[in-house]
Coordinates of C-alpha atoms in Angstrom, one line a residue:
X357 CA 34.1 10.8 -15.8
X358 CA 34.6 7.7 -13.7
X359 CA 33.9 8.0 -9.9
X360 CA 35.5 6.4 -6.9
X361 CA 34.7 6.4 -3.2
X362 CA 35.8 9.5 -1.3
X363 CA 38.8 7.8 0.3
X364 CA 41.7 8.9 -1.9
X365 CA 43.7 12.1 -1.9
X366 CA 42.4 15.1 -4.0
X367 CA 45.7 15.3 -5.9
X368 CA 45.2 11.7 -7.0
X369 CA 41.7 12.4 -8.1
X370 CA 42.9 15.5 -10.1
X371 CA 45.7 13.6 -11.8
X372 CA 43.4 10.9 -13.1
X373 CA 40.3 13.2 -13.6
X374 CA 38.2 11.2 -11.2
X375 CA 35.1 12.3 -9.3
X376 CA 33.5 10.7 -6.2
X377 CA 30.2 9.4 -5.2
X378 CA 29.2 10.5 -1.7
X379 CA 27.0 8.4 0.6
X380 CA 24.7 10.8 2.4
X381 CA 24.8 10.3 6.2
X382 CA 28.0 8.1 5.9
X383 CA 30.7 9.8 3.9
X384 CA 29.6 13.4 4.5
X385 CA 29.8 13.1 8.3
X386 CA 33.4 12.0 8.4
X387 CA 36.2 14.2 9.5
X388 CA 38.0 15.9 6.6
X389 CA 35.1 15.3 4.2
X390 CA 35.1 18.9 3.0
X391 CA 38.1 18.3 0.7
X392 CA 36.0 16.0 -1.4
X393 CA 33.1 18.4 -2.0
X394 CA 34.6 19.8 -5.3
X395 CA 34.8 16.3 -6.7
X396 CA 31.3 15.0 -5.9
X397 CA 29.5 14.0 -9.1
X398 CA 27.4 11.2 -7.6
X399 CA 25.1 10.8 -4.6
X400 CA 24.1 7.6 -2.8
X401 CA 21.0 7.9 -0.5
X402 CA 21.1 6.0 2.8
X403 CA 19.6 2.6 3.6
X404 CA 20.6 1.9 7.1
X405 CA 17.6 1.6 9.5
X406 CA 15.1 2.2 6.6
X407 CA 12.5 -0.4 5.8
X408 CA 9.9 0.7 3.2
X409 CA 8.3 -2.7 3.4
X410 CA 7.6 -2.5 7.1
X411 CA 4.2 -3.6 8.5
X412 CA 4.2 -0.5 10.6
X413 CA 3.1 2.5 8.6
X414 CA 4.8 4.9 10.9
X415 CA 8.1 3.1 10.3
X416 CA 7.6 3.4 6.6
X417 CA 6.7 7.1 6.9
X418 CA 9.8 7.8 8.9
X419 CA 11.9 6.1 6.2
X420 CA 10.4 8.1 3.4
X421 CA 10.8 11.4 5.2
X422 CA 14.4 10.5 6.0
X423 CA 15.2 9.8 2.4
X424 CA 13.5 13.0 1.3
X425 CA 15.7 15.0 3.7
X426 CA 18.8 13.3 2.3
X427 CA 17.6 14.1 -1.2
X428 CA 17.5 17.7 -0.1
X429 CA 21.0 17.5 1.2
X430 CA 22.2 15.9 -2.0
X431 CA 20.9 18.8 -4.0
X432 CA 23.9 20.8 -3.1
X433 CA 25.9 18.7 -5.6
X434 CA 25.9 19.0 -9.4
X435 CA 24.0 15.7 -10.1
X436 CA 20.9 14.9 -12.1
X437 CA 20.3 11.5 -10.4
X438 CA 20.8 9.8 -7.1
X439 CA 21.4 6.1 -6.2
X440 CA 19.2 4.3 -3.7
X441 CA 18.7 0.7 -2.5
X442 CA 15.0 -0.3 -2.7
X443 CA 15.1 -0.5 1.1
X444 CA 12.6 -3.3 1.4
X445 CA 13.2 -6.0 4.0
X446 CA 10.6 -8.7 3.8
X447 CA 11.9 -11.0 6.5
X448 CA 14.8 -11.2 9.0
X449 CA 16.1 -14.4 10.6
X450 CA 13.0 -16.2 9.4
X451 CA 10.5 -13.7 10.8
X452 CA 8.3 -11.8 8.3
X453 CA 8.7 -8.0 8.9
X454 CA 7.2 -6.5 5.7
X455 CA 5.5 -6.9 2.4
X456 CA 6.2 -5.9 -1.2
X457 CA 3.4 -3.5 -2.1
X458 CA 4.3 -0.7 0.4
X459 CA 7.8 -0.6 -1.1
X460 CA 6.4 0.3 -4.5
X461 CA 4.1 3.0 -3.0
X462 CA 7.0 4.5 -1.0
X463 CA 9.4 4.5 -3.9
X464 CA 6.7 6.1 -6.1
X465 CA 6.4 8.9 -3.5
X466 CA 10.1 9.4 -3.3
X467 CA 10.4 9.4 -7.1
X468 CA 7.6 12.0 -7.4
X469 CA 9.4 14.1 -4.8
X470 CA 12.6 13.9 -6.8
X471 CA 10.8 14.7 -10.1
X472 CA 9.8 18.0 -8.6
X473 CA 13.5 18.8 -8.3
X474 CA 14.4 17.5 -11.8
X475 CA 16.1 14.4 -10.4
X476 CA 16.2 10.8 -11.5
X477 CA 16.0 7.9 -8.9
X478 CA 18.3 5.0 -9.8
X479 CA 17.5 1.8 -7.8
X480 CA 20.3 -0.5 -7.1
X481 CA 20.1 -4.3 -7.3
X482 CA 20.5 -5.5 -3.8
X483 CA 22.6 -8.3 -2.1
X484 CA 21.2 -11.3 -0.4
X485 CA 23.5 -12.6 2.3
X486 CA 22.4 -15.6 4.4
X487 CA 24.6 -14.5 7.3
X488 CA 21.5 -12.9 8.9
X489 CA 18.9 -14.6 6.7
X490 CA 17.6 -11.2 5.5
X491 CA 15.3 -11.3 2.5
X492 CA 15.2 -8.0 0.7
X493 CA 13.5 -6.6 -2.4
X494 CA 15.4 -6.3 -5.7
X495 CA 18.2 -8.9 -5.6
X496 CA 17.8 -11.1 -8.7
X497 CA 17.4 -9.6 -12.1
X498 CA 13.8 -10.6 -12.6
X499 CA 12.5 -9.0 -9.4
X500 CA 14.8 -5.9 -10.0
X501 CA 13.2 -5.4 -13.4
X502 CA 9.7 -6.1 -12.0
X503 CA 10.2 -3.4 -9.4
X504 CA 11.1 -0.9 -12.1
X505 CA 7.9 -1.8 -14.0
X506 CA 5.8 -1.7 -10.9
X507 CA 7.0 1.8 -9.8
X508 CA 6.2 3.0 -13.4
X509 CA 7.6 6.5 -13.1
X510 CA 9.5 8.3 -15.9
X511 CA 12.2 9.5 -13.6
X512 CA 13.1 6.0 -12.3
X513 CA 16.1 4.1 -13.6
X514 CA 18.2 1.3 -12.3
X515 CA 21.7 1.2 -10.8
X516 CA 23.6 -2.0 -11.7
X517 CA 26.0 -3.3 -9.1
X518 CA 28.1 -6.0 -10.7
X519 CA 29.4 -7.4 -7.4
X520 CA 25.9 -7.9 -6.1
X521 CA 24.8 -9.5 -9.3
X522 CA 27.8 -11.9 -9.3
X523 CA 26.9 -13.0 -5.8
X524 CA 23.3 -13.7 -6.7
X525 CA 24.2 -15.4 -10.0
X526 CA 26.5 -17.8 -8.2
X527 CA 23.5 -19.5 -6.7
X528 CA 23.2 -21.4 -10.0
X529 CA 24.5 -24.9 -10.1
X530 CA 27.3 -24.6 -12.7
X531 CA 29.4 -21.9 -14.3
X532 CA 27.5 -21.8 -17.6
X533 CA 24.3 -21.1 -15.8
X534 CA 26.0 -18.6 -13.5
X535 CA 27.2 -16.5 -16.4
X536 CA 23.8 -16.6 -18.1
X537 CA 22.2 -15.3 -14.8
X538 CA 24.9 -12.6 -14.7
X539 CA 24.2 -11.4 -18.2
X540 CA 20.5 -11.3 -17.6
X541 CA 21.1 -8.1 -15.5
X542 CA 22.1 -6.4 -18.7
X543 CA 19.1 -7.5 -20.8
X544 CA 17.5 -4.1 -20.6
X545 CA 20.4 -1.6 -20.9
X546 CA 17.9 1.2 -21.5
X547 CA 16.6 0.7 -17.9
X548 CA 20.0 1.4 -16.4
X549 CA 21.0 4.9 -15.3
X550 CA 24.1 4.3 -13.2
X551 CA 26.7 1.6 -12.6
X552 CA 28.6 0.4 -9.5
X553 CA 31.4 -1.4 -11.3
X554 CA 33.4 -4.1 -9.7
X555 CA 34.9 -7.5 -10.6
X556 CA 34.2 -10.7 -8.8
X557 CA 35.1 -14.4 -9.0
X558 CA 32.1 -16.3 -10.1
X559 CA 33.8 -19.4 -11.4
X560 CA 33.1 -22.3 -9.1
X561 CA 30.6 -20.2 -7.2
X562 CA 33.2 -18.3 -5.1
X563 CA 31.1 -15.1 -5.3
X564 CA 28.1 -16.8 -3.7
X565 CA 26.9 -14.5 -1.0
X566 CA 30.3 -12.8 -1.2
X567 CA 30.2 -9.1 -2.0
X568 CA 33.7 -9.1 -3.4
X569 CA 33.9 -5.6 -4.9
X570 CA 37.2 -6.4 -6.7
X571 CA 38.9 -3.9 -9.0
X572 CA 37.9 -4.4 -12.6
X573 CA 40.4 -6.9 -14.1
X574 CA 41.2 -8.5 -10.8
X575 CA 38.5 -11.2 -11.0
X576 CA 37.1 -13.6 -13.5
X577 CA 34.0 -11.8 -14.9
X578 CA 34.2 -12.1 -18.7
X579 CA 36.0 -9.4 -20.6
X580 CA 32.9 -9.0 -22.8
X581 CA 30.9 -8.2 -19.6
X582 CA 33.2 -5.5 -18.6
X583 CA 33.1 -4.1 -22.2
X584 CA 29.3 -4.0 -22.1
X585 CA 29.5 -1.9 -18.9
X586 CA 32.2 0.4 -20.2
X587 CA 30.4 1.0 -23.5
X588 CA 27.1 1.9 -21.7
X589 CA 26.8 5.7 -21.6
X590 CA 25.7 5.9 -17.9
X591 CA 28.2 7.1 -15.3
X592 CA 30.1 4.5 -13.4
X593 CA 31.5 4.3 -9.9
X594 CA 34.5 2.1 -9.3
X595 CA 33.2 0.8 -6.0
X596 CA 36.2 -0.5 -4.2
X597 CA 37.8 0.3 -0.9
X598 CA 41.4 -0.2 -1.9
X599 CA 44.8 1.6 -2.1
X600 CA 45.0 4.0 -5.0
X601 CA 47.6 1.9 -6.7
X602 CA 44.9 -0.7 -7.3
X603 CA 42.6 2.0 -8.7
X604 CA 45.3 2.8 -11.2
X605 CA 45.6 -0.9 -12.2
X606 CA 41.9 -0.9 -12.7
X607 CA 42.1 2.2 -14.9
X608 CA 44.8 0.5 -17.0
X609 CA 42.5 -2.5 -17.5
X610 CA 39.6 -0.3 -18.5
X611 CA 41.8 1.4 -21.1
X612 CA 42.3 -1.9 -22.9
X613 CA 38.5 -2.6 -23.3

């Protein structure tokens, strides 16, 4: 089953046998959300105002407890795993505000808490955008994989966001190197437990710091790259905020892979 955001009509979801991924504390507080509850097959934990890297231990503790409460909320849905950003901000506008080690400790605690409930934690590769000069943990493939190894918990996997990856890969100086950087995110398919699937425009570096989230088939990511995502057994979210007609176009493209 493919998932989409909870923004389309239930009749459309039924027609194309689609589920939804709900973002706890964002989607589930919107008016009319109740109609999506029967379609929820994915849960995204919050990241707003959470910094597990913070120097202040009380801030870190508040973040961990907030995530735990949202895990509890997410347990109402038929899921065996939940998606989470690493939630580690190391600096903001050039000012250091955290360190890496506490992120690992906090994520271990969250993973252990989820293990007690039979859940898998899937950590998403993050997006670095220089608009606010925010340096966060887990953007580039190497540090994303390192985080996975450092946490070292059997119920921790990764969530691959192709739009975020295309943005980071576009930092390379030419298209050949950009594509190599993009493919590095898929070097360890056994680490990946979920996908946030989007297209992008990496040629010429257009995706640089640009979280494009295009419908698959609407950008210039290689067809073979889309095929690698499609052939992976993990569940996939088509993470676009677009009219349903474009979702259908994406489904048509996927059917050709």
